[in-house]
Tab-separated table of C-alpha atoms in Angstrom:
chain	number	residue	atom	x	y	z
A	1	UNK	CA	16.253	11.928	0.257
A	2	UNK	CA	13.903	10.097	2.613
A	3	UNK	CA	12.701	6.664	1.558
A	4	UNK	CA	8.992	6.310	2.364
A	5	UNK	CA	7.303	2.948	1.833
A	6	UNK	CA	3.602	2.165	1.567
A	7	UNK	CA	1.752	-1.109	1.043
A	8	UNK	CA	-1.444	-2.148	-0.657
A	9	UNK	CA	-3.200	-4.390	-3.107
A	10	UNK	CA	-4.114	-1.579	-5.526
A	11	UNK	CA	-6.590	-3.661	-7.528
A	12	UNK	CA	-7.837	-0.356	-8.901
A	13	UNK	CA	-6.151	2.998	-8.380
A	14	UNK	CA	-8.549	5.683	-7.186
A	15	UNK	CA	-8.558	9.068	-5.485
A	16	UNK	CA	-8.161	7.457	-2.049
A	17	UNK	CA	-4.898	5.819	-3.147
A	18	UNK	CA	-3.661	9.057	-4.687
A	19	UNK	CA	-4.361	10.872	-1.433
A	20	UNK	CA	-2.508	8.082	0.418
A	21	UNK	CA	0.499	8.588	-1.897
A	22	UNK	CA	0.359	12.383	-1.395
A	23	UNK	CA	0.167	12.013	2.397
A	24	UNK	CA	3.084	9.561	2.394
A	25	UNK	CA	5.184	11.927	0.291
A	26	UNK	CA	4.306	14.819	2.615
A	27	UNK	CA	5.993	13.191	5.638
A	28	UNK	CA	9.427	14.108	4.261
A	29	UNK	CA	11.027	17.160	2.646
A	30	UNK	CA	12.640	15.113	-0.133
A	31	UNK	CA	10.536	11.960	-0.371
A	32	UNK	CA	11.281	8.906	-2.466
A	33	UNK	CA	8.051	6.891	-2.526
A	34	UNK	CA	8.337	3.109	-2.683
A	35	UNK	CA	5.018	1.334	-3.178
A	36	UNK	CA	4.825	-2.320	-2.234
A	37	UNK	CA	2.160	-4.130	-4.234
A	38	UNK	CA	0.724	-7.212	-2.548
A	39	UNK	CA	1.313	-10.592	-4.149
A	40	UNK	CA	-1.821	-12.327	-5.392
A	41	UNK	CA	-1.662	-15.034	-2.695
A	42	UNK	CA	-1.016	-12.540	0.107
A	43	UNK	CA	-3.889	-10.332	-1.060
A	44	UNK	CA	-6.206	-13.360	-1.138
A	45	UNK	CA	-5.145	-14.332	2.381
A	46	UNK	CA	-5.621	-10.834	3.809
A	47	UNK	CA	-8.734	-9.800	1.891
A	48	UNK	CA	-10.453	-13.172	1.600
A	49	UNK	CA	-10.372	-13.254	-2.197
A	50	UNK	CA	-7.967	-12.871	-5.075
A	51	UNK	CA	-7.654	-9.458	-6.712
A	52	UNK	CA	-9.362	-8.988	-10.074
A	53	UNK	CA	-6.049	-7.973	-11.647
A	54	UNK	CA	-2.898	-10.038	-11.327
A	55	UNK	CA	0.112	-8.811	-9.390
A	56	UNK	CA	2.167	-7.962	-12.494
A	57	UNK	CA	-0.641	-5.836	-13.943
A	58	UNK	CA	-1.196	-4.071	-10.594
A	59	UNK	CA	2.566	-3.478	-10.286
A	60	UNK	CA	2.705	-2.011	-13.816
A	61	UNK	CA	-0.179	0.404	-13.126
A	62	UNK	CA	1.244	1.550	-9.775
A	63	UNK	CA	4.761	1.975	-11.200
A	64	UNK	CA	3.373	4.287	-13.898
A	65	UNK	CA	1.703	6.610	-11.385
A	66	UNK	CA	3.429	10.031	-11.272
A	67	UNK	CA	3.569	10.142	-7.447
A	68	UNK	CA	5.376	6.779	-7.265
A	69	UNK	CA	9.172	6.641	-7.532
A	70	UNK	CA	9.475	2.845	-7.341
A	71	UNK	CA	6.963	0.024	-7.216
A	72	UNK	CA	7.949	-3.417	-5.933
A	73	UNK	CA	6.161	-6.690	-5.355
A	74	UNK	CA	5.784	-7.756	-1.748
A	75	UNK	CA	7.141	-11.003	-0.377
A	76	UNK	CA	5.485	-14.275	-1.279
A	77	UNK	CA	5.687	-15.369	2.364
A	78	UNK	CA	5.841	-12.881	5.214
A	79	UNK	CA	6.734	-9.259	4.591
A	80	UNK	CA	10.019	-8.286	6.186
A	81	UNK	CA	12.444	-9.401	3.461
A	82	UNK	CA	11.349	-6.895	0.844
A	83	UNK	CA	11.254	-4.169	3.511
A	84	UNK	CA	14.858	-5.009	4.442
A	85	UNK	CA	15.835	-4.943	0.756
A	86	UNK	CA	14.317	-1.463	0.273
A	87	UNK	CA	15.471	-0.022	3.627
A	88	UNK	CA	12.773	2.636	4.068
A	89	UNK	CA	13.300	5.456	6.535
A	90	UNK	CA	9.535	5.660	7.081
A	91	UNK	CA	6.661	3.258	6.566
A	92	UNK	CA	3.371	5.057	6.021
A	93	UNK	CA	0.397	2.827	6.807
A	94	UNK	CA	-3.042	3.455	5.427
A	95	UNK	CA	-5.784	4.387	7.879
A	96	UNK	CA	-7.427	0.964	7.514
A	97	UNK	CA	-4.414	-1.319	7.260
A	98	UNK	CA	-4.363	-3.995	9.910
A	99	UNK	CA	-3.742	-7.676	10.260
A	100	UNK	CA	-0.826	-9.996	9.800
A	101	UNK	CA	1.971	-7.570	9.049
A	102	UNK	CA	0.783	-4.463	10.885
A	103	UNK	CA	0.401	-6.054	14.332
A	104	UNK	CA	4.086	-6.867	14.788
A	105	UNK	CA	5.639	-4.530	12.247
A	106	UNK	CA	7.626	-2.347	14.629
A	107	UNK	CA	9.107	-5.336	16.506
A	108	UNK	CA	9.971	-7.074	13.229
A	109	UNK	CA	11.695	-3.939	11.952
A	110	UNK	CA	13.807	-3.774	15.124
A	111	UNK	CA	14.676	-7.497	14.862
A	112	UNK	CA	15.793	-6.860	11.277
A	113	UNK	CA	18.104	-4.075	12.475
A	114	UNK	CA	16.068	-1.306	10.855
A	115	UNK	CA	15.346	2.055	12.492
A	116	UNK	CA	12.323	2.673	10.271
A	117	UNK	CA	9.625	4.915	11.732
A	118	UNK	CA	6.023	3.786	11.300
A	119	UNK	CA	3.350	6.428	10.750
A	120	UNK	CA	-0.399	6.096	10.202
A	121	UNK	CA	-2.007	8.163	7.446
A	122	UNK	CA	-5.514	9.606	7.745
A	123	UNK	CA	-8.586	8.527	5.819
A	124	UNK	CA	-9.660	10.367	2.677
A	125	UNK	CA	-13.421	10.092	2.130
A	126	UNK	CA	-13.473	6.371	2.993
A	127	UNK	CA	-17.224	6.169	2.444
A	128	UNK	CA	-16.567	7.125	-1.177
A	129	UNK	CA	-13.024	6.056	-2.074
A	130	UNK	CA	-12.443	2.524	-0.842
A	131	UNK	CA	-11.826	-0.203	-3.400
A	132	UNK	CA	-14.482	-2.562	-1.981
A	133	UNK	CA	-17.079	0.241	-2.039
A	134	UNK	CA	-16.163	1.259	-5.588
A	135	UNK	CA	-16.332	-2.362	-6.796
A	136	UNK	CA	-19.745	-2.772	-5.162
A	137	UNK	CA	-20.993	0.405	-6.875
A	138	UNK	CA	-19.668	-0.874	-10.239
A	139	UNK	CA	-21.397	-4.196	-9.704
A	140	UNK	CA	-24.674	-2.495	-8.754
A	141	UNK	CA	-24.506	-0.285	-11.848
A	142	UNK	CA	-23.847	-3.270	-14.126
A	143	UNK	CA	-26.744	-5.267	-12.680
A	144	UNK	CA	-29.286	-2.446	-13.162
């Protein structure tokens, strides 16, 4: 079994997230997919606004997804502690993930004594399946 970990806010689950989960599972013959759901404060810091759904609700929805083996909440401060606790063999990053934890991820993993490989997944129709785009479309539809 190969432990593959992915990260996200997952304010709404859509086809882009499902493709992300499928790609992450495809990097190993016997994958065990661990999905790290961002804490409300971390999501607000990274995205510039709090998610519409709270972290416990987002965790519950992600944990129920059939492609997900385990869902965990991220750290309240930083990111490396919950990675160390889950000891992934591979971290699969989304095509658009950047910022505070991605920039120094590989060095932080080494400092923590982990030999985790970091891979970047490809985009899946980002013009159509991106949470911010889908929320904007919902908002536009409601205001018509």
